[in-house]
Tab-separated table of C-alpha atoms in Angstrom:
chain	number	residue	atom	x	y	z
A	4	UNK	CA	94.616	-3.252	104.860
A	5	UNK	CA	91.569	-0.602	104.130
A	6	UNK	CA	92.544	1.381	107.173
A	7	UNK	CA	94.896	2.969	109.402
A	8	UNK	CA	96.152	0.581	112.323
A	9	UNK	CA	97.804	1.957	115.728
A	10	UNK	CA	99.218	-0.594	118.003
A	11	UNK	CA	100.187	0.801	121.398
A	12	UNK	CA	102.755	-0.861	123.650
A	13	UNK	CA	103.514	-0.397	126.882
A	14	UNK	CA	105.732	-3.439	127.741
A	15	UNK	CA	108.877	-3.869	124.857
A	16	UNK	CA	110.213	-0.642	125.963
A	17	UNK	CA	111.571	-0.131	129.296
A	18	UNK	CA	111.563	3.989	129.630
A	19	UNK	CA	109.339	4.786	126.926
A	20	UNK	CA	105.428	4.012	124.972
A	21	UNK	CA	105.619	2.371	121.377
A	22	UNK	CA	103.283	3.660	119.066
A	23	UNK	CA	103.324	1.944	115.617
A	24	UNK	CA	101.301	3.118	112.951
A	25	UNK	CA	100.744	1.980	109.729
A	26	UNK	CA	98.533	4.335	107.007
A	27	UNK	CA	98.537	4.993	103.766
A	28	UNK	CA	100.993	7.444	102.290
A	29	UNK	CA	100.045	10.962	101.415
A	30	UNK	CA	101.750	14.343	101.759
A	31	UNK	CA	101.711	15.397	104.984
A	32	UNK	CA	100.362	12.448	106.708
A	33	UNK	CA	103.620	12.143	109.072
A	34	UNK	CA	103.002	15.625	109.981
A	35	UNK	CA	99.687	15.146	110.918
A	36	UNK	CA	100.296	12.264	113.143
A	37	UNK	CA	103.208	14.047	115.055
A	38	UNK	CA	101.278	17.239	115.484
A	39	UNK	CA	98.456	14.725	117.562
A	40	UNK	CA	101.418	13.553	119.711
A	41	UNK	CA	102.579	16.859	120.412
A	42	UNK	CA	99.635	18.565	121.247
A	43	UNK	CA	99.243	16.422	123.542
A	44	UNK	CA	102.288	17.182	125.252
A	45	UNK	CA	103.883	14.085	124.912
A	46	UNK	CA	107.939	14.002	124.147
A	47	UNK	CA	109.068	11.960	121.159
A	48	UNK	CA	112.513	10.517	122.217
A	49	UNK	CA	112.616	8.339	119.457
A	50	UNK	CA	110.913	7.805	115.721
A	51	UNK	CA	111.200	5.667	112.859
A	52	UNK	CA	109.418	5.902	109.842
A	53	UNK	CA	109.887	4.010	106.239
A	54	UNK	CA	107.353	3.635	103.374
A	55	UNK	CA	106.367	0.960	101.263
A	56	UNK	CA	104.688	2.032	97.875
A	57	UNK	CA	101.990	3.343	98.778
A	58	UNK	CA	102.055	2.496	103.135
A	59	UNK	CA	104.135	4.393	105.556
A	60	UNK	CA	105.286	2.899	108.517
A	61	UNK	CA	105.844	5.103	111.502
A	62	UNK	CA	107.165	4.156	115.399
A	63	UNK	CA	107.626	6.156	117.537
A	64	UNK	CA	108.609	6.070	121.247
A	65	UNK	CA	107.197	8.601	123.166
A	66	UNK	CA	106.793	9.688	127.717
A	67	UNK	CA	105.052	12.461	129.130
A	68	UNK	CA	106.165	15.385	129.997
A	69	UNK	CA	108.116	13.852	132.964
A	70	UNK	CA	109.881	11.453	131.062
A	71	UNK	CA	107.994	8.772	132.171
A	72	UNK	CA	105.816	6.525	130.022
A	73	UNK	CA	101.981	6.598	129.061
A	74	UNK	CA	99.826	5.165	132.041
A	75	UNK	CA	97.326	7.587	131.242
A	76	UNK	CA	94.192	5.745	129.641
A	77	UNK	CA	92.363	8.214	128.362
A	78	UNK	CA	95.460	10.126	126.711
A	79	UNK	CA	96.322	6.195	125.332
A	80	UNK	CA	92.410	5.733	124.021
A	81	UNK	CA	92.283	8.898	122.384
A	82	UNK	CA	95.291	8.615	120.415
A	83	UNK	CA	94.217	5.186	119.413
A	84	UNK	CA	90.847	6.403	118.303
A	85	UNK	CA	91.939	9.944	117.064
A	86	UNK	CA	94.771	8.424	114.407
A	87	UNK	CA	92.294	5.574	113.389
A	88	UNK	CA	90.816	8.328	112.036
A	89	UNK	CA	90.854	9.735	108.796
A	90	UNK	CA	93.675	11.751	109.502
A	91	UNK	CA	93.087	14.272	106.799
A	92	UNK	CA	90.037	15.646	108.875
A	93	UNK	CA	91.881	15.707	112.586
A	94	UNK	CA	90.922	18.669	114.234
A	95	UNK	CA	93.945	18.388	117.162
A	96	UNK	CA	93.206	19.154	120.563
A	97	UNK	CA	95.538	22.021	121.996
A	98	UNK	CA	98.116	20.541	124.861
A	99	UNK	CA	95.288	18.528	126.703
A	100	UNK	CA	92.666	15.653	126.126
A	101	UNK	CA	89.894	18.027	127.883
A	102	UNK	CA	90.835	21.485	126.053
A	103	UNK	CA	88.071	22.315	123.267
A	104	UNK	CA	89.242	24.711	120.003
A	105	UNK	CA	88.269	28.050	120.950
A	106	UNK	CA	84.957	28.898	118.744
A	107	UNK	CA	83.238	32.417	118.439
A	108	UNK	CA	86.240	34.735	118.363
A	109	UNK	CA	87.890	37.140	115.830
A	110	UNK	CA	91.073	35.511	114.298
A	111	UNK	CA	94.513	38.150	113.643
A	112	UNK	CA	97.457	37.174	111.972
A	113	UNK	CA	100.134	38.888	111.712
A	114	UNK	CA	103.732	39.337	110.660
A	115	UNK	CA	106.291	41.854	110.340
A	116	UNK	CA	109.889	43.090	110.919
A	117	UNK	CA	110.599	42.850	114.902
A	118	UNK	CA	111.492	45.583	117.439
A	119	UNK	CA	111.561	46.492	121.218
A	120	UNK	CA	108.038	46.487	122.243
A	121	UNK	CA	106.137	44.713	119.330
A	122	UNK	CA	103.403	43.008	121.533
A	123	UNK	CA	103.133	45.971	123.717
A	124	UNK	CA	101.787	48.023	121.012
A	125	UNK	CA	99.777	45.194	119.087
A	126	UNK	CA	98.173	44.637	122.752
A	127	UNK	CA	97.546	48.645	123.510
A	128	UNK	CA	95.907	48.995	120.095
A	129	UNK	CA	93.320	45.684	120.842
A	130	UNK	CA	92.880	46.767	124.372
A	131	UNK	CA	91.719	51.004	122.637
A	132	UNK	CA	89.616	49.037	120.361
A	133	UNK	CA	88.023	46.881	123.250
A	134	UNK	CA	88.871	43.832	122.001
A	135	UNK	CA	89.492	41.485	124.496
A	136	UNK	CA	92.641	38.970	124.014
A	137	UNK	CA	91.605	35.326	124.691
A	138	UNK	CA	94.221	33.585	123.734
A	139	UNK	CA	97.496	34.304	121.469
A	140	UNK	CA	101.186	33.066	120.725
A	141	UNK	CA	103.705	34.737	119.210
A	142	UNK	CA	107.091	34.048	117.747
A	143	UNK	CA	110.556	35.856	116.626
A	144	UNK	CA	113.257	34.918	114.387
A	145	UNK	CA	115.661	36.769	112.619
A	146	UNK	CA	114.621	40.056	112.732
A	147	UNK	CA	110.835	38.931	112.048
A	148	UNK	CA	107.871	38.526	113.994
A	149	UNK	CA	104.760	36.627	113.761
A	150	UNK	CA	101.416	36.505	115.917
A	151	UNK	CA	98.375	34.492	115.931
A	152	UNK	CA	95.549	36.236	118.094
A	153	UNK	CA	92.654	35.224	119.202
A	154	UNK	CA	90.024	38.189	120.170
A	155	UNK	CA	86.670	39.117	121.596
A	156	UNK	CA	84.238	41.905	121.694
A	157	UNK	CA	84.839	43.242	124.915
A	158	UNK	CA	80.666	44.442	125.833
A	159	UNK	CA	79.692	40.886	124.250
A	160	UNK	CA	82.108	37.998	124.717
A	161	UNK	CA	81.752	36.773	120.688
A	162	UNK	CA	83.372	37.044	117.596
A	163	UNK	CA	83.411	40.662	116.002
A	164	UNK	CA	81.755	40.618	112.751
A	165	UNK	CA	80.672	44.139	111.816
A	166	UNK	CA	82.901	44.366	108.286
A	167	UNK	CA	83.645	48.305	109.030
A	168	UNK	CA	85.171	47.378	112.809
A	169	UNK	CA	87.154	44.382	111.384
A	170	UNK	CA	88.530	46.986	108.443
A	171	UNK	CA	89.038	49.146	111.310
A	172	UNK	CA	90.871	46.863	112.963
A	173	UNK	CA	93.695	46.005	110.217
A	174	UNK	CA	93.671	49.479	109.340
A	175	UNK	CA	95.073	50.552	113.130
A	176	UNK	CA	97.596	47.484	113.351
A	177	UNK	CA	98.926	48.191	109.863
A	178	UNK	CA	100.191	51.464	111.285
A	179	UNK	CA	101.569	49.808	113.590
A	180	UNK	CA	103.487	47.394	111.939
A	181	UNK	CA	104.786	49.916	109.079
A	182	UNK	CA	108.478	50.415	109.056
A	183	UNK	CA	109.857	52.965	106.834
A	184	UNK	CA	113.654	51.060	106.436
A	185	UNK	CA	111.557	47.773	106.008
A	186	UNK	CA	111.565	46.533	101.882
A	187	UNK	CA	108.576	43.862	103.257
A	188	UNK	CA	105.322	44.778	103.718
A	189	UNK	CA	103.555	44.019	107.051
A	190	UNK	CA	101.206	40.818	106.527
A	191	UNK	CA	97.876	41.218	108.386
A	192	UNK	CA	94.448	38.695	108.073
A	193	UNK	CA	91.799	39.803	110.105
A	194	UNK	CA	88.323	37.337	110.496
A	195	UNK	CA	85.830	35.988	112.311
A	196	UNK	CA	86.288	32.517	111.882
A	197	UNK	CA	87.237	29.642	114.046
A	198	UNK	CA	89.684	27.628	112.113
A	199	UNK	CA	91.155	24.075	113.047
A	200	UNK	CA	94.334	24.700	112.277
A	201	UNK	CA	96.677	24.501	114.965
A	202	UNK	CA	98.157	27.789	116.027
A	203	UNK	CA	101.943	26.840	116.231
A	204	UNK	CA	101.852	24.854	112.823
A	205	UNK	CA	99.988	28.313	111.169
A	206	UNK	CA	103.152	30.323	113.036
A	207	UNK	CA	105.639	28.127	110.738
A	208	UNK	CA	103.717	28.511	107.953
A	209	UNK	CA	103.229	31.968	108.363
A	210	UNK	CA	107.006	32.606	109.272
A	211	UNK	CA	108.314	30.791	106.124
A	212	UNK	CA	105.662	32.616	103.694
A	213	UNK	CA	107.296	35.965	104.844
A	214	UNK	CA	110.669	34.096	104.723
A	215	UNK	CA	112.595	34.442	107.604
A	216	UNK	CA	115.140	31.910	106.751
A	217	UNK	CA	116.636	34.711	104.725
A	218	UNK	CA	119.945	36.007	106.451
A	219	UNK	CA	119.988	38.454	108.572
A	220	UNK	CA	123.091	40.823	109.660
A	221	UNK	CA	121.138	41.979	112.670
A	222	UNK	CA	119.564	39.313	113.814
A	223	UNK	CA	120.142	39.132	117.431
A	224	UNK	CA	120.248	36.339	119.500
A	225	UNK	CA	121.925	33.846	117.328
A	226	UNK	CA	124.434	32.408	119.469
A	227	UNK	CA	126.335	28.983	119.118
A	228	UNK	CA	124.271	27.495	121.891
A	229	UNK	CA	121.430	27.321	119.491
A	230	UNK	CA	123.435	26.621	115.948
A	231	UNK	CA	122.162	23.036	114.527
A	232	UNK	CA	124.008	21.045	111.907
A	233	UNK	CA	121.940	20.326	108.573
A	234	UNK	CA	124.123	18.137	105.943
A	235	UNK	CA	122.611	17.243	102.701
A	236	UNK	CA	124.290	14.563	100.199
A	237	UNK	CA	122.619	12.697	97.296
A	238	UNK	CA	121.364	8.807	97.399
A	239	UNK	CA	121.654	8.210	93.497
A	240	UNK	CA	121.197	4.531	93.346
A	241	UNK	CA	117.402	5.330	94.717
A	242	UNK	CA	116.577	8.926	93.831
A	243	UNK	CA	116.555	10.129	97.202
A	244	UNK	CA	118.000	13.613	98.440
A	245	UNK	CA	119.448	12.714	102.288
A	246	UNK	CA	119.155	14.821	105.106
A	247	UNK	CA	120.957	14.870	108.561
A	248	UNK	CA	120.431	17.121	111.479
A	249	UNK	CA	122.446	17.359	114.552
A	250	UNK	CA	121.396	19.573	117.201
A	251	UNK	CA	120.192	20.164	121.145
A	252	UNK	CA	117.412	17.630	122.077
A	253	UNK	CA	113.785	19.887	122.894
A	254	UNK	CA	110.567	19.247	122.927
A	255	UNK	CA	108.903	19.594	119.684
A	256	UNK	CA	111.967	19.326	117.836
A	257	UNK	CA	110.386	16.932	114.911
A	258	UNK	CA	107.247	18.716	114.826
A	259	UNK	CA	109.256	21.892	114.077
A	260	UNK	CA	111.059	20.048	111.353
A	261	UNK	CA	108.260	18.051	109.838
A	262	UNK	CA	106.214	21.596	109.279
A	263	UNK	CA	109.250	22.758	107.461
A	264	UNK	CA	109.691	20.013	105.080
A	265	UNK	CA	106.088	19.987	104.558
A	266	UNK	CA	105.591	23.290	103.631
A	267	UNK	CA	109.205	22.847	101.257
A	268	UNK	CA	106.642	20.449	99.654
A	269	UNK	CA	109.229	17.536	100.512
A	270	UNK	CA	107.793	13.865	100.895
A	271	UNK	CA	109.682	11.673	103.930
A	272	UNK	CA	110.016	8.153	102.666
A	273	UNK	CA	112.067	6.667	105.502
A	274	UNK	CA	113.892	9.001	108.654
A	275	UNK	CA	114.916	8.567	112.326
A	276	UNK	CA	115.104	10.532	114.995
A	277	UNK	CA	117.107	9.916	118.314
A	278	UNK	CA	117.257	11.753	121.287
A	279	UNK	CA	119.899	11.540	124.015
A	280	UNK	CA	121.024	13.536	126.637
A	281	UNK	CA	121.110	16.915	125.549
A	282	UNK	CA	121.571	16.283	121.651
A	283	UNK	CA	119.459	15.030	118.820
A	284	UNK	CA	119.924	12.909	115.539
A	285	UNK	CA	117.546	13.382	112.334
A	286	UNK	CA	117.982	11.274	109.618
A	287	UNK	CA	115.685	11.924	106.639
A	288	UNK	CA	115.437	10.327	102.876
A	289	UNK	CA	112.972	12.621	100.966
A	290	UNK	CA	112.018	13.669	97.313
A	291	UNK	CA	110.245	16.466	96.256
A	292	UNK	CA	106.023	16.195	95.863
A	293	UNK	CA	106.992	15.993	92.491
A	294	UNK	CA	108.901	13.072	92.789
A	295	UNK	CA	112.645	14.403	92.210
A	296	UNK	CA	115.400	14.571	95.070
A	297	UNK	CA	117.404	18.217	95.227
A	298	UNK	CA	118.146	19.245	92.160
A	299	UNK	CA	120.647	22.232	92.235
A	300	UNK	CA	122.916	24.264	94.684
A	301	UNK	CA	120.613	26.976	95.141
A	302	UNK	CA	117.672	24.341	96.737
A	303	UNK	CA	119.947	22.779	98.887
A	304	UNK	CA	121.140	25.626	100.499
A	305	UNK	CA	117.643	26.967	100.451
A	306	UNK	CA	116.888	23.742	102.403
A	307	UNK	CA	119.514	24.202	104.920
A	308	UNK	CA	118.657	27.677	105.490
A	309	UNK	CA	114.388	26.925	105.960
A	310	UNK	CA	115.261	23.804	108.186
A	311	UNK	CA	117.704	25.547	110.530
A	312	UNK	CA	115.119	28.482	110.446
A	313	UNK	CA	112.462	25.869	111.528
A	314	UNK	CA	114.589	24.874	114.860
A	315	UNK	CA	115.786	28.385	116.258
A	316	UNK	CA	112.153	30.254	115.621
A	317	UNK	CA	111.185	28.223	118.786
A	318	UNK	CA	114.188	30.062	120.824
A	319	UNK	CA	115.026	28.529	124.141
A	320	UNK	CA	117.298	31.342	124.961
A	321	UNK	CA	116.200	34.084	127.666
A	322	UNK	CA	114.237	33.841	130.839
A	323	UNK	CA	110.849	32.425	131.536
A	324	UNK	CA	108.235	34.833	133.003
A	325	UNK	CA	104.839	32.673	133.835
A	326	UNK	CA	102.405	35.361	135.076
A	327	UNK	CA	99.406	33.995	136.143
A	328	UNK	CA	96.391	35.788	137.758
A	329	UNK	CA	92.529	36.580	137.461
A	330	UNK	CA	91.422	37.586	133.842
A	331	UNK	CA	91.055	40.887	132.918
A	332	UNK	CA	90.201	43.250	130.058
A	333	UNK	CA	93.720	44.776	129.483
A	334	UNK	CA	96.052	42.592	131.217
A	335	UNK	CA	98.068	41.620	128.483
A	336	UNK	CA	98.544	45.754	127.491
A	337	UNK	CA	99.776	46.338	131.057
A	338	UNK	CA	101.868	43.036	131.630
A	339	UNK	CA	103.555	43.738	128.093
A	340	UNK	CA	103.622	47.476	128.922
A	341	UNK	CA	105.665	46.706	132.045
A	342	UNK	CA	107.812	44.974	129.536
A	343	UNK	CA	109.207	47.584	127.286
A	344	UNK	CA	109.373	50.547	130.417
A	345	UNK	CA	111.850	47.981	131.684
A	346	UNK	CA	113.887	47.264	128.551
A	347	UNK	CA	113.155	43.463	128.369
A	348	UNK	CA	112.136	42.460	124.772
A	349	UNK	CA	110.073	39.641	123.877
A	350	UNK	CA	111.323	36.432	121.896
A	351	UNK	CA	108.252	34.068	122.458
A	352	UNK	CA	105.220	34.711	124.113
A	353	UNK	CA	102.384	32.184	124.945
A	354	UNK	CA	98.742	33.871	126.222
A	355	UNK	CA	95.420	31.889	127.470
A	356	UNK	CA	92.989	32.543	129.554
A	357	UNK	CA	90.143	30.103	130.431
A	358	UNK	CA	87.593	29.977	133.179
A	359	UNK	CA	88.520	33.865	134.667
A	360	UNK	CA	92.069	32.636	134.771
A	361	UNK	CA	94.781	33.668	133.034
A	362	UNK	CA	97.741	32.030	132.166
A	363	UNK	CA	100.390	34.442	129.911
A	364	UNK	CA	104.356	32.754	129.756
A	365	UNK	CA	106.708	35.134	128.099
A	366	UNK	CA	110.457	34.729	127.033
A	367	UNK	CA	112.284	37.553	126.960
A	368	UNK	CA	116.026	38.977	127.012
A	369	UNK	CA	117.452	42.664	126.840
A	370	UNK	CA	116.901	44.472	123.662
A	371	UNK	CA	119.948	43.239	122.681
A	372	UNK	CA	119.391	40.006	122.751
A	373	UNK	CA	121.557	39.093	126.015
A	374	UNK	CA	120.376	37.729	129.129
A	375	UNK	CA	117.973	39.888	131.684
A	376	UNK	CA	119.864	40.967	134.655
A	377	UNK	CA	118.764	39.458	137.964
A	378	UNK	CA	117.632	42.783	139.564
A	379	UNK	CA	115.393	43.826	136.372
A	380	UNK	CA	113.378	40.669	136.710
A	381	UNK	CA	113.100	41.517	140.198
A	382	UNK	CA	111.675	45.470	139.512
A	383	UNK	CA	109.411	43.577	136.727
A	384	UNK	CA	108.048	41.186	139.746
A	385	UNK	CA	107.835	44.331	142.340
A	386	UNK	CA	106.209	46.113	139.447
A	387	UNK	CA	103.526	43.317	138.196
A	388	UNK	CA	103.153	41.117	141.697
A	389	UNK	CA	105.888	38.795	143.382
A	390	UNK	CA	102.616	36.207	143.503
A	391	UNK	CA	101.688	36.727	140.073
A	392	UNK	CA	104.596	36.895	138.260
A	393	UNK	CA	107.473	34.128	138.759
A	394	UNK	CA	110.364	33.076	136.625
A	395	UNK	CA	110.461	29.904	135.086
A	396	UNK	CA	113.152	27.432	133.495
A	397	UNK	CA	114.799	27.908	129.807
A	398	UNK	CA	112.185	25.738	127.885
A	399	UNK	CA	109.428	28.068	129.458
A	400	UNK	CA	108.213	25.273	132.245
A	401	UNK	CA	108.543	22.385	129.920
A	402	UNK	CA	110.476	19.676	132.149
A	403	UNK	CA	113.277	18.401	130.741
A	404	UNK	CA	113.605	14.930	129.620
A	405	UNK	CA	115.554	11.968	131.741
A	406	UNK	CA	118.857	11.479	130.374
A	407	UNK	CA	118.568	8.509	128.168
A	408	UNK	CA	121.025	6.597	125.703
A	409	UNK	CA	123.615	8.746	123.825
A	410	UNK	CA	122.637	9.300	120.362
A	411	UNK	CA	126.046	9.247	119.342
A	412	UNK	CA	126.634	5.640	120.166
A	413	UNK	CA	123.082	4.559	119.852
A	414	UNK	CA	123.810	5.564	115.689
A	415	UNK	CA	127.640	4.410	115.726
A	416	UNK	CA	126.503	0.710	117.481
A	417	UNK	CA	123.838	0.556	114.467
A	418	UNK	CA	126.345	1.401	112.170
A	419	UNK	CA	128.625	-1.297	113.152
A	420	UNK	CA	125.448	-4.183	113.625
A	421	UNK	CA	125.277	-3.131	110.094
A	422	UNK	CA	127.902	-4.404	108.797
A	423	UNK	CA	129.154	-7.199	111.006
A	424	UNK	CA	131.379	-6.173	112.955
């Protein structure tokens, strides 16, 4: 074997399309091949994955968004082609076969402590120094906040490159972002670049760098509906460090996880995942990059914390606002704007805008973290457009997935094949 093989099947399994895959081991390979999976849009309802020396063996069954399998050819060519790849160069394409990385724009990151109104003012500033927003997410968790933002000049439609306006630039958001009762300083990167790296998977990386797994007394909307169960015991007989988590079934669940083992600088040698119904299973054997399983109290717990950090930073919790309209210089300032005048704070935002459309999906709750009153999302639609504006499910549009086979019993019959009974 010189190179990666993908076999895709469409016929073993009745609800769902097996994808096997078998590469050559590196860290943050299984990453890699996930993040292709998900960026297509595709839900993983199932994975296995075990390594052999120097091979890794991954399967996973995956549907579309609707829960139904793969019929798609082109989505089922390009994954075949795209992970027969050398994986180490992918460049992933963002939620759709047809979308092309955005090229020619100005590039802000961003993180800092989070507050009523954060976007609103990050937008206002951009929109005073005509920049023009083409595309941004941003994420919250634990009392931090962190942005990717994609910007234009406003008079040309490129990238801004003059070194004093990009200076200018951080200089005005730092202020911002300062927070006198705030021991962290505000992280900004400003430049005109068009890197491959895919926005959500800079967003963990950026959120564990400035280390939001750290506890938090005011943290707000932690609630039980979102808590996930991390267990880690020792394998001794092979050198392994175990890891279990139990917790509600989303999309991108393993993605999430993967990107925090990864950046942990933990190697998966064999895990699971199962979905079903509302809850999902995560099984995963793993050793440090160095080659030794957890070694003291102090990294497991810090493991615990980062991979229960890595689940709630995509919050579910809050309503969906989808506003979608004709592109504009500004719109984000006054959608966001409309926003904070109302008291509704922002958890997770997602902003695009392609071909004089845009396409901006917010999650928000009161600045307290508790859900928006009915007749506050109505003055926000009176306030924005009743046409332009319209509330969407928990998971931001995302359909949910058909119930499937508990993942209870699917684990406790395996258990039991296991050993005879």
């Amino acid at each position: 074997m010189n190179s990666t093989r993908v076999v895709i099947d469409n016929h073993s399994c009745e609800h769902a399309t097996v994808i096997e895959i078998i590469s050559v081991n590196r860290h943050g390979i299984l990453l890699d091949v996930v993040q292709v999976l998900t960026d297509l849009n595709l839900n993983i309802t199932k994975a296995y994955v075990s390594s052999d020396g120097d091979w890794l063996m991954d399967v996973f069954n995956v549907t579309d968004c609707d829960g139904n399998k793969i019929r798609d050819e082109r989505v089922l060519k390009y994954i075949q082609k795209t992970l027969e790849t050398d994986i180490c160069c992918l460049k992933s394409m963002k939620r759709s076969v047809e979308l092309k990385p955005i090229k020619d724009h100005t590039s802000i990151e961003l993180t800092g402590t989070d507050r009523p109104g954060f976007l609103s003012e990050i937008s206002a500033v951009l929109t005073d120094l005509k920049c023009n927003v083409v595309s941004a997410e941003f994420w919250t968790h634990n009392a931090r906040a962190a942005a990717v933002i994609h910007v234009t000049d406003q008079s040309t439609g490129y990238a801004i490159e003059d070194p004093k306006r990009l200076f200018q630039i951080k200089g005005l958001l730092s202020n911002v972002l300062k927070n006198e009762n705030d021991l962290r300083t505000p992280n900004i990167t400003v430049s005109s670049s068009s890197d491959s790296i895919q926005t959500q998977r800079r967003l963990h990386q950026m959120m564990f760098a400035d280390r939001d797994f750290e506890k938090h007394d005011g943290a707000k909307g932690d609630s039980t509906i979102t808590r996930s169960h991390v267990c880690i015991l020792d394998c001794n007989d092979r050198d392994y460090t175990v890891v279990t988590l139990r917790s509600k079934d989303r999309p991108y669940l393993l993605f999430d996880t993967l990107c925090s083992l990864t950046d942990m600088e933990y190697m998966v040698f064999h895990g699971t995942l199962i979905t079903g119904g509302m809850e999902a299973y995560q099984e995963y054997y793993i050793r440090h990059v160095d080659g030794l399983p957890i070694g003291s109290e102090a990294e497991r717990e810090r493991v615990i914390l980062c991979l229960e950090a890595a689940i709630k930073r995509r919050s579910t919790e809050g309503v969906g606002l989808e506003v979608c309209t004709k592109d504009r210089f500004g719109l984000l300032s006054d959608v966001t704007r409309i926003f904070r005048e109302n008291g509704l704070c922002i958890r997770r935002a997602e902003i695009s805008a392609k071909c004089g459309k845009a396409k901006d999906t917010f999650l928000v709750t009161d600045v307290l973290g508790k859900p928006v009153e009915q007749k506050i999302v109505d003055l926000v639609r009176g306030q924005i457009g009743q046409t332009t504006i319209k509330v969407k499910d928990h998971d931001l549009g995302l359909s949910p997935k058909k119930p499937q086979e508990s993942a209870r019993s699917f684990l406790f019959g395996n258990f039991l094949k296991g050993r005879g009974v």
